[in-house]
Amino acid sequence: MKASKDTRQRLINSASDLFYSRSYGHVGVKEICEKAGVQKGSFYHFFPSKEKLTLAVLDEHFAFFKDEIIARSFNPAIPPMQRIDLLMENAYLFQKKIKEETGKTLGCPYGNISAEMSTLSESIQKITSDFFHRIEVGFIGVLEEAISKGDIEAINVEATATAMVSYIEGIMLLAKNRDDPELIKSLSSALSQIRIEE
Amino acid sequence: MKASKDTRQRLINSASDLFYSRSYGHVGVKEICEKAGVQKGSFYHFFPSKEKLTLAVLDEHFAFFKDEIIARSFNPAIPPMQRIDLLMENAYLFQKKIKEETGKTLGCPYGNISAEMSTLSESIQKITSDFFHRIEVGFIGVLEEAISKGDIEAINVEATATAMVSYIEGIMLLAKNRDDPELIKSLSSALSQIRIEE
């Protein structure tokens, strides 16, 4: 049972590294198995397809993101709008670490795979859409609290939250393109200033 | 000579449609040739690789983008900051047309392929980076004019232009993800409000 769990996890870790540093379409089951040290026959015991494995990989990214970025940023002890700045700071630190570890700025794993796969896989479209929505829900809570405290004027909180997610995803895309995590830092101040009027 | 030009163009058109509606990694030379009605042997007469064909496809996208989006938006007769709003309006109309024609919102062809290929192909990284830079240069001109006319306060024009490109790319990514061109319209008002201080 434990060995089986380990094998499954090794496949997830292997696929996670390969997809994130390259792309979904450029990584095959054979390579994922080789990197994980798992026989190709075993792969299909754990996952019916590369697509299903990808969903497990993205769930894993989310667990990390929730603990390392969301929980550290959306801290109720901090004034609401400052949490948004902190989210960008943590996103910057994460991308800097990724570059130190892998040699490259890899951007947002959800943004990357969404750009590549949204029109090709309904389940990958859905899981990435859910991810963006979860971040939006976080922003909506922060914005509503800021409005109720009188820190900001009344705005369209839903649209503003979507605009904030868009801005982050665009920054991540450009940071990956330029292989430069410092870009995140230099553009971060505008995030908490975004407003869509009612 | 003419037949040869036609064949080359047919390959570009075929690859353009296939890459844009799907992705780079999920489309092979065989399928590009079949759609173009060109023998696979002929392909390599025109392009040494799929990667080189992709550069020609992206050049074509840029020619279109320059005429249909940039030229129509960055019109010197219009007050500078309104040109930025107009750019978003034209980007929205373009994505709406794409959805009407193909059934799907396909986002930005440069953003999509950059997210997929930035770490995998130096030449694709470079051509997408050049594209983002050209849009930034356009924004820098607009922002400098707006500052000199007193329409907006002095800001860091380079960083603000990069922030604007990021915001657009993020919106395009989410519009593709949700298959909804209306998202562009609902988020567009924040673009010309983005400021990065000096």
Coordinates of C-alpha atoms in Angstrom, one line a residue:
Chain A
M1 CA 0.0 0.0 0.0
K2 CA 2.8 2.4 0.9
A3 CA 4.9 1.4 -2.1
S4 CA 1.8 2.0 -4.3
K5 CA 1.3 5.5 -2.8
D6 CA 5.0 6.3 -3.3
T7 CA 4.8 5.2 -7.0
R8 CA 1.8 7.4 -7.6
Q9 CA 3.4 10.3 -5.9
R10 CA 6.6 9.8 -7.9
L11 CA 4.6 10.0 -11.1
I12 CA 2.9 13.2 -9.9
N13 CA 6.3 14.8 -8.9
S14 CA 7.9 13.8 -12.2
A15 CA 5.0 15.1 -14.3
S16 CA 4.8 18.2 -12.2
D17 CA 8.5 19.1 -12.9
L18 CA 8.4 18.2 -16.5
F19 CA 5.1 20.0 -17.4
Y20 CA 6.1 23.1 -15.4
S21 CA 9.6 23.5 -16.9
R22 CA 8.5 22.6 -20.5
S23 CA 4.8 22.2 -21.4
Y24 CA 2.0 19.6 -21.5
G25 CA 2.3 18.7 -25.1
H26 CA 6.0 18.4 -25.1
V27 CA 6.2 15.8 -22.3
G28 CA 5.1 12.2 -22.9
V29 CA 4.1 9.3 -20.6
K30 CA 7.3 7.5 -21.4
E31 CA 9.5 10.4 -20.2
I32 CA 7.3 10.9 -17.1
C33 CA 7.8 7.2 -16.2
E34 CA 11.6 7.3 -16.8
K35 CA 12.1 10.3 -14.6
A36 CA 9.9 8.7 -11.9
G37 CA 11.7 5.3 -12.2
V38 CA 8.3 3.7 -12.9
Q39 CA 7.5 1.1 -15.6
K40 CA 5.2 2.4 -18.2
G41 CA 2.7 -0.5 -17.5
S42 CA 2.4 0.7 -13.9
F43 CA 1.5 4.2 -15.1
Y44 CA -1.9 3.1 -16.3
H45 CA -2.5 1.3 -13.0
F46 CA -2.5 4.7 -11.3
F47 CA -3.8 7.0 -14.1
P48 CA -5.9 6.1 -17.1
S49 CA -4.3 8.9 -19.1
K50 CA -1.8 11.8 -19.1
E51 CA -4.7 14.1 -18.8
K52 CA -5.9 12.5 -15.6
L53 CA -2.4 12.6 -14.2
T54 CA -2.3 16.3 -15.0
L55 CA -5.4 17.0 -12.9
A56 CA -3.6 15.3 -10.0
V57 CA -0.5 17.5 -10.7
L58 CA -2.6 20.7 -10.7
D59 CA -4.3 19.7 -7.5
E60 CA -0.9 19.3 -5.9
H61 CA 0.1 22.8 -7.2
F62 CA -3.0 24.2 -5.6
A63 CA -2.3 22.6 -2.2
F64 CA 1.1 24.2 -2.4
F65 CA -0.3 27.5 -3.6
K66 CA -2.9 27.6 -0.8
D67 CA -0.4 27.0 1.9
E68 CA 2.6 29.0 0.6
I69 CA 0.9 32.0 -1.1
I70 CA -2.7 32.3 -0.1
A71 CA -2.4 31.5 3.6
R72 CA 0.7 33.7 4.0
S73 CA -0.9 36.6 2.2
F74 CA -4.6 36.7 3.1
N75 CA -3.9 37.1 6.7
P76 CA -6.8 38.7 8.6
A77 CA -4.4 40.5 11.0
I78 CA -3.1 42.6 8.0
P79 CA -5.2 45.6 6.6
P80 CA -7.1 44.1 3.6
M81 CA -5.5 46.1 0.7
Q82 CA -2.1 45.3 2.1
R83 CA -2.9 41.6 1.7
I84 CA -3.1 42.1 -2.0
D85 CA 0.4 43.7 -2.0
L86 CA 1.6 40.8 0.1
L87 CA 0.2 38.3 -2.4
M88 CA 2.4 39.8 -5.1
E89 CA 5.4 39.9 -2.8
N90 CA 4.9 36.1 -2.1
A91 CA 4.4 35.4 -5.8
Y92 CA 7.6 37.2 -6.6
L93 CA 9.6 35.3 -3.9
F94 CA 8.2 32.0 -5.2
Q95 CA 9.2 32.8 -8.8
K96 CA 12.6 33.9 -7.6
K97 CA 13.0 30.6 -5.8
I98 CA 11.9 28.7 -8.9
K99 CA 14.5 30.5 -10.9
E100 CA 17.2 29.7 -8.3
E101 CA 16.2 26.0 -8.3
T102 CA 15.6 25.4 -12.0
G103 CA 17.6 28.1 -13.7
K104 CA 14.4 29.6 -15.3
T105 CA 11.4 31.7 -14.4
L106 CA 8.5 29.4 -15.0
G107 CA 5.5 31.6 -14.4
C108 CA 2.1 30.3 -13.2
P109 CA 1.6 26.6 -13.8
Y110 CA -2.2 27.2 -14.2
G111 CA -1.7 30.1 -16.6
N112 CA 0.8 28.2 -18.7
I113 CA -1.3 25.1 -19.1
S114 CA -4.5 27.1 -19.5
A115 CA -3.0 29.1 -22.4
E116 CA -1.9 25.8 -24.0
M117 CA -4.8 23.5 -23.3
S118 CA -8.1 25.5 -22.8
T119 CA -9.4 24.7 -26.2
L120 CA -8.1 21.1 -26.1
S121 CA -9.1 19.5 -22.8
E122 CA -12.4 20.3 -21.1
S123 CA -11.1 18.9 -17.8
I124 CA -7.9 21.0 -17.8
Q125 CA -9.9 24.0 -18.8
K126 CA -12.2 23.4 -15.9
I127 CA -9.5 22.8 -13.3
T128 CA -7.6 26.0 -14.3
S129 CA -10.9 28.0 -14.4
D130 CA -11.6 26.7 -10.9
F131 CA -8.2 27.9 -9.8
F132 CA -8.6 31.4 -11.2
H133 CA -12.1 31.5 -9.6
R134 CA -10.7 30.6 -6.1
I135 CA -8.2 33.4 -6.3
E136 CA -11.0 35.7 -7.4
V137 CA -13.1 34.6 -4.4
G138 CA -10.1 35.5 -2.2
F139 CA -9.9 39.0 -3.7
I140 CA -13.7 39.5 -3.4
G141 CA -13.5 38.9 0.3
V142 CA -10.5 41.3 0.7
L143 CA -12.2 44.0 -1.4
E144 CA -15.5 43.7 0.5
E145 CA -13.7 44.0 3.8
A146 CA -11.8 47.1 2.5
I147 CA -15.1 48.7 1.4
S148 CA -16.9 47.9 4.7
K149 CA -13.9 49.4 6.6
G150 CA -14.0 52.5 4.4
D151 CA -10.5 51.9 3.0
I152 CA -11.7 52.0 -0.6
E153 CA -14.7 53.4 -2.4
A154 CA -17.6 51.0 -3.5
I155 CA -16.7 49.3 -6.7
N156 CA -17.7 46.3 -8.8
V157 CA -15.9 43.7 -6.5
E158 CA -16.5 40.7 -8.8
A159 CA -15.1 42.4 -11.9
T160 CA -12.3 44.1 -9.9
A161 CA -11.3 40.6 -8.6
T162 CA -11.3 39.2 -12.1
A163 CA -9.2 42.1 -13.3
M164 CA -6.7 41.5 -10.5
V165 CA -6.4 37.8 -11.4
S166 CA -5.9 38.9 -15.1
Y167 CA -3.1 41.3 -14.1
I168 CA -1.3 38.7 -12.1
E169 CA -1.6 36.1 -14.8
G170 CA -0.3 38.6 -17.4
I171 CA 2.7 39.5 -15.2
M172 CA 3.5 35.8 -14.8
L173 CA 3.3 35.3 -18.5
L174 CA 5.7 38.2 -19.2
A175 CA 8.0 37.2 -16.4
K176 CA 8.3 33.7 -17.9
N177 CA 8.7 35.2 -21.4
R178 CA 11.6 37.4 -20.2
D179 CA 12.9 34.9 -17.7
D180 CA 12.9 37.6 -15.1
P181 CA 11.3 37.4 -11.7
E182 CA 12.2 41.0 -11.0
L183 CA 9.5 42.0 -13.5
I184 CA 6.9 40.9 -10.9
K185 CA 8.4 43.2 -8.3
S186 CA 8.6 46.2 -10.6
L187 CA 4.9 45.8 -11.7
S188 CA 3.4 44.7 -8.4
S189 CA 2.4 48.2 -7.0
A190 CA -0.4 48.6 -9.6
L191 CA -2.3 45.4 -8.6
S192 CA -4.0 46.8 -5.5
Q193 CA -4.9 50.0 -7.4
I194 CA -7.0 48.2 -10.0
R195 CA -10.7 49.2 -9.8
I196 CA -13.7 48.4 -12.0
E197 CA -16.5 50.8 -11.3
E198 CA -20.0 49.6 -10.5
Chain B
M1 CA 7.1 31.2 -58.8
K2 CA 3.5 32.1 -58.1
A3 CA 2.6 28.5 -57.4
S4 CA 5.5 28.3 -55.0
K5 CA 4.4 31.5 -53.2
D6 CA 0.9 30.1 -53.0
T7 CA 2.2 26.8 -51.5
R8 CA 4.2 28.6 -48.9
Q9 CA 1.3 30.8 -48.0
R10 CA -1.1 27.8 -47.8
L11 CA 1.3 26.2 -45.3
I12 CA 1.4 29.4 -43.2
N13 CA -2.4 29.8 -43.3
S14 CA -2.9 26.1 -42.3
A15 CA -0.4 26.3 -39.5
S16 CA -1.8 29.6 -38.3
D17 CA -5.3 28.2 -38.0
L18 CA -4.2 25.0 -36.3
F19 CA -1.7 26.5 -33.8
Y20 CA -4.2 29.3 -32.8
S21 CA -7.2 27.0 -32.3
R22 CA -5.2 24.3 -30.6
S23 CA -1.5 24.8 -29.6
Y24 CA 2.0 24.4 -31.0
G25 CA 2.8 21.0 -29.4
H26 CA -0.5 19.4 -30.5
V27 CA -0.1 20.1 -34.2
G28 CA 2.3 18.2 -36.4
V29 CA 3.8 18.9 -39.8
K30 CA 1.7 16.1 -41.3
E31 CA -1.5 17.7 -40.2
I32 CA -0.4 21.1 -41.4
C33 CA 0.4 19.7 -44.8
E34 CA -2.9 17.8 -45.0
K35 CA -4.9 20.9 -44.2
A36 CA -2.9 22.9 -46.7
G37 CA -3.1 20.3 -49.4
V38 CA 0.7 20.1 -49.7
Q39 CA 2.9 17.0 -49.8
K40 CA 5.1 16.6 -46.7
G41 CA 8.2 16.5 -49.0
S42 CA 7.3 20.0 -50.2
F43 CA 7.1 21.3 -46.7
Y44 CA 10.8 21.1 -46.1
H45 CA 11.4 22.9 -49.4
F46 CA 9.8 26.0 -47.8
F47 CA 10.6 25.5 -44.1
P48 CA 13.5 23.6 -42.5
S49 CA 11.3 22.9 -39.4
K50 CA 7.9 23.5 -37.7
E51 CA 9.7 26.0 -35.6
K52 CA 10.7 28.1 -38.6
L53 CA 7.2 27.9 -40.0
T54 CA 6.0 29.2 -36.7
L55 CA 8.1 32.3 -36.9
A56 CA 6.5 33.0 -40.3
V57 CA 3.0 32.4 -38.8
L58 CA 3.8 34.9 -36.0
D59 CA 5.1 37.5 -38.5
E60 CA 1.8 37.2 -40.3
H61 CA -0.2 37.6 -37.1
F62 CA 1.9 40.7 -36.4
A63 CA 1.1 42.2 -39.9
F64 CA -2.6 41.7 -39.2
F65 CA -2.3 43.0 -35.7
K66 CA -0.5 46.1 -36.8
D67 CA -3.1 47.0 -39.4
E68 CA -6.3 45.9 -37.7
I69 CA -5.5 46.7 -34.0
I70 CA -2.6 49.1 -33.7
A71 CA -3.3 51.4 -36.7
R72 CA -7.0 51.7 -35.8
S73 CA -6.3 52.4 -32.1
F74 CA -3.1 54.5 -32.0
N75 CA -4.6 57.3 -34.1
P76 CA -2.9 60.7 -33.4
A77 CA -6.2 62.5 -34.0
I78 CA -7.6 60.9 -30.8
P79 CA -6.6 62.1 -27.3
P80 CA -3.7 59.8 -26.1
M81 CA -5.4 58.0 -23.2
Q82 CA -8.5 57.3 -25.3
R83 CA -6.3 55.4 -27.7
I84 CA -5.6 52.9 -25.0
D85 CA -9.3 52.4 -24.4
L86 CA -9.7 52.1 -28.2
L87 CA -7.0 49.4 -28.3
M88 CA -9.1 47.3 -25.8
E89 CA -12.2 47.9 -27.8
N90 CA -10.6 46.7 -31.0
A91 CA -9.1 43.7 -29.1
Y92 CA -12.6 42.9 -27.9
L93 CA -14.1 43.2 -31.4
F94 CA -11.3 41.0 -32.8
Q95 CA -11.9 38.2 -30.2
K96 CA -15.7 38.4 -30.7
K97 CA -15.1 37.9 -34.4
I98 CA -12.8 35.0 -33.8
K99 CA -15.5 33.3 -31.7
E100 CA -18.1 33.9 -34.3
E101 CA -15.8 32.4 -37.0
T102 CA -14.3 29.5 -35.1
G103 CA -16.8 28.9 -32.3
K104 CA -14.2 29.6 -29.6
T105 CA -12.4 32.6 -27.9
L106 CA -8.8 32.0 -28.8
G107 CA -7.0 34.8 -26.9
C108 CA -3.7 36.3 -28.0
P109 CA -1.7 34.0 -30.4
Y110 CA 1.6 35.5 -28.9
G111 CA 0.5 35.0 -25.3
N112 CA -0.6 31.5 -26.0
I113 CA 2.5 30.3 -27.7
S114 CA 4.8 32.3 -25.3
A115 CA 3.2 30.5 -22.3
E116 CA 3.7 27.2 -24.0
M117 CA 7.1 27.6 -25.6
S118 CA 9.2 30.3 -23.8
T119 CA 11.3 27.7 -22.1
L120 CA 11.5 25.4 -25.1
S121 CA 12.4 27.5 -28.1
E122 CA 14.7 30.5 -28.1
S123 CA 13.5 31.8 -31.4
I124 CA 9.8 31.6 -30.4
Q125 CA 10.7 33.2 -27.0
K126 CA 12.4 36.0 -28.9
I127 CA 9.7 36.7 -31.5
T128 CA 7.0 36.8 -28.8
S129 CA 9.2 39.0 -26.6
D130 CA 9.6 41.4 -29.6
F131 CA 5.9 41.5 -30.0
F132 CA 5.2 42.4 -26.4
H133 CA 8.0 45.0 -26.7
R134 CA 6.5 46.6 -29.8
I135 CA 3.2 47.1 -28.0
E136 CA 5.0 48.5 -25.0
V137 CA 6.8 51.0 -27.3
G138 CA 3.4 52.1 -28.6
F139 CA 2.1 52.6 -25.0
I140 CA 5.3 54.5 -24.1
G141 CA 4.6 57.0 -26.9
V142 CA 1.0 57.4 -25.9
L143 CA 1.9 57.9 -22.2
E144 CA 4.7 60.4 -23.0
E145 CA 2.3 62.4 -25.1
A146 CA -0.4 62.3 -22.4
I147 CA 2.2 63.5 -19.8
S148 CA 3.4 66.3 -22.0
K149 CA -0.2 67.5 -22.7
G150 CA -0.9 67.4 -18.9
D151 CA -3.5 64.7 -19.3
I152 CA -1.8 62.5 -16.7
E153 CA 0.8 63.0 -14.0
A154 CA 4.4 62.0 -14.5
I155 CA 4.9 58.3 -14.1
N156 CA 7.4 55.5 -14.9
V157 CA 6.3 55.2 -18.5
E158 CA 8.4 52.1 -19.3
A159 CA 7.1 50.1 -16.3
T160 CA 3.5 51.4 -16.8
A161 CA 3.7 50.3 -20.5
T162 CA 4.9 46.8 -19.4
A163 CA 2.1 46.7 -16.8
M164 CA -0.5 47.5 -19.5
V165 CA 0.8 44.8 -21.8
S166 CA 0.7 42.4 -18.8
Y167 CA -2.9 43.3 -18.1
I168 CA -4.0 42.8 -21.7
E169 CA -2.2 39.4 -21.9
G170 CA -3.8 38.3 -18.6
I171 CA -7.3 39.3 -19.8
M172 CA -6.7 37.4 -23.1
L173 CA -5.6 34.4 -21.1
L174 CA -8.8 34.4 -19.0
A175 CA -11.0 35.2 -22.0
K176 CA -9.7 32.1 -23.7
N177 CA -10.0 30.1 -20.5
R178 CA -13.7 31.1 -20.1
D179 CA -14.3 31.1 -23.8
D180 CA -15.9 34.6 -23.3
P181 CA -14.9 37.6 -25.3
E182 CA -17.3 39.7 -23.1
L183 CA -14.8 39.4 -20.3
I184 CA -12.5 41.7 -22.3
K185 CA -15.2 44.4 -22.5
S186 CA -16.0 44.1 -18.8
L187 CA -12.4 44.5 -17.7
S188 CA -11.2 47.1 -20.2
S189 CA -11.8 50.3 -18.3
A190 CA -9.0 49.5 -15.8
L191 CA -6.3 49.4 -18.6
S192 CA -5.8 53.1 -19.1
Q193 CA -5.9 53.7 -15.3
I194 CA -2.8 51.6 -14.6
R195 CA 0.1 53.6 -13.3
I196 CA 3.5 52.6 -12.0
E197 CA 5.0 55.6 -10.1
E198 CA 8.5 56.8 -10.8

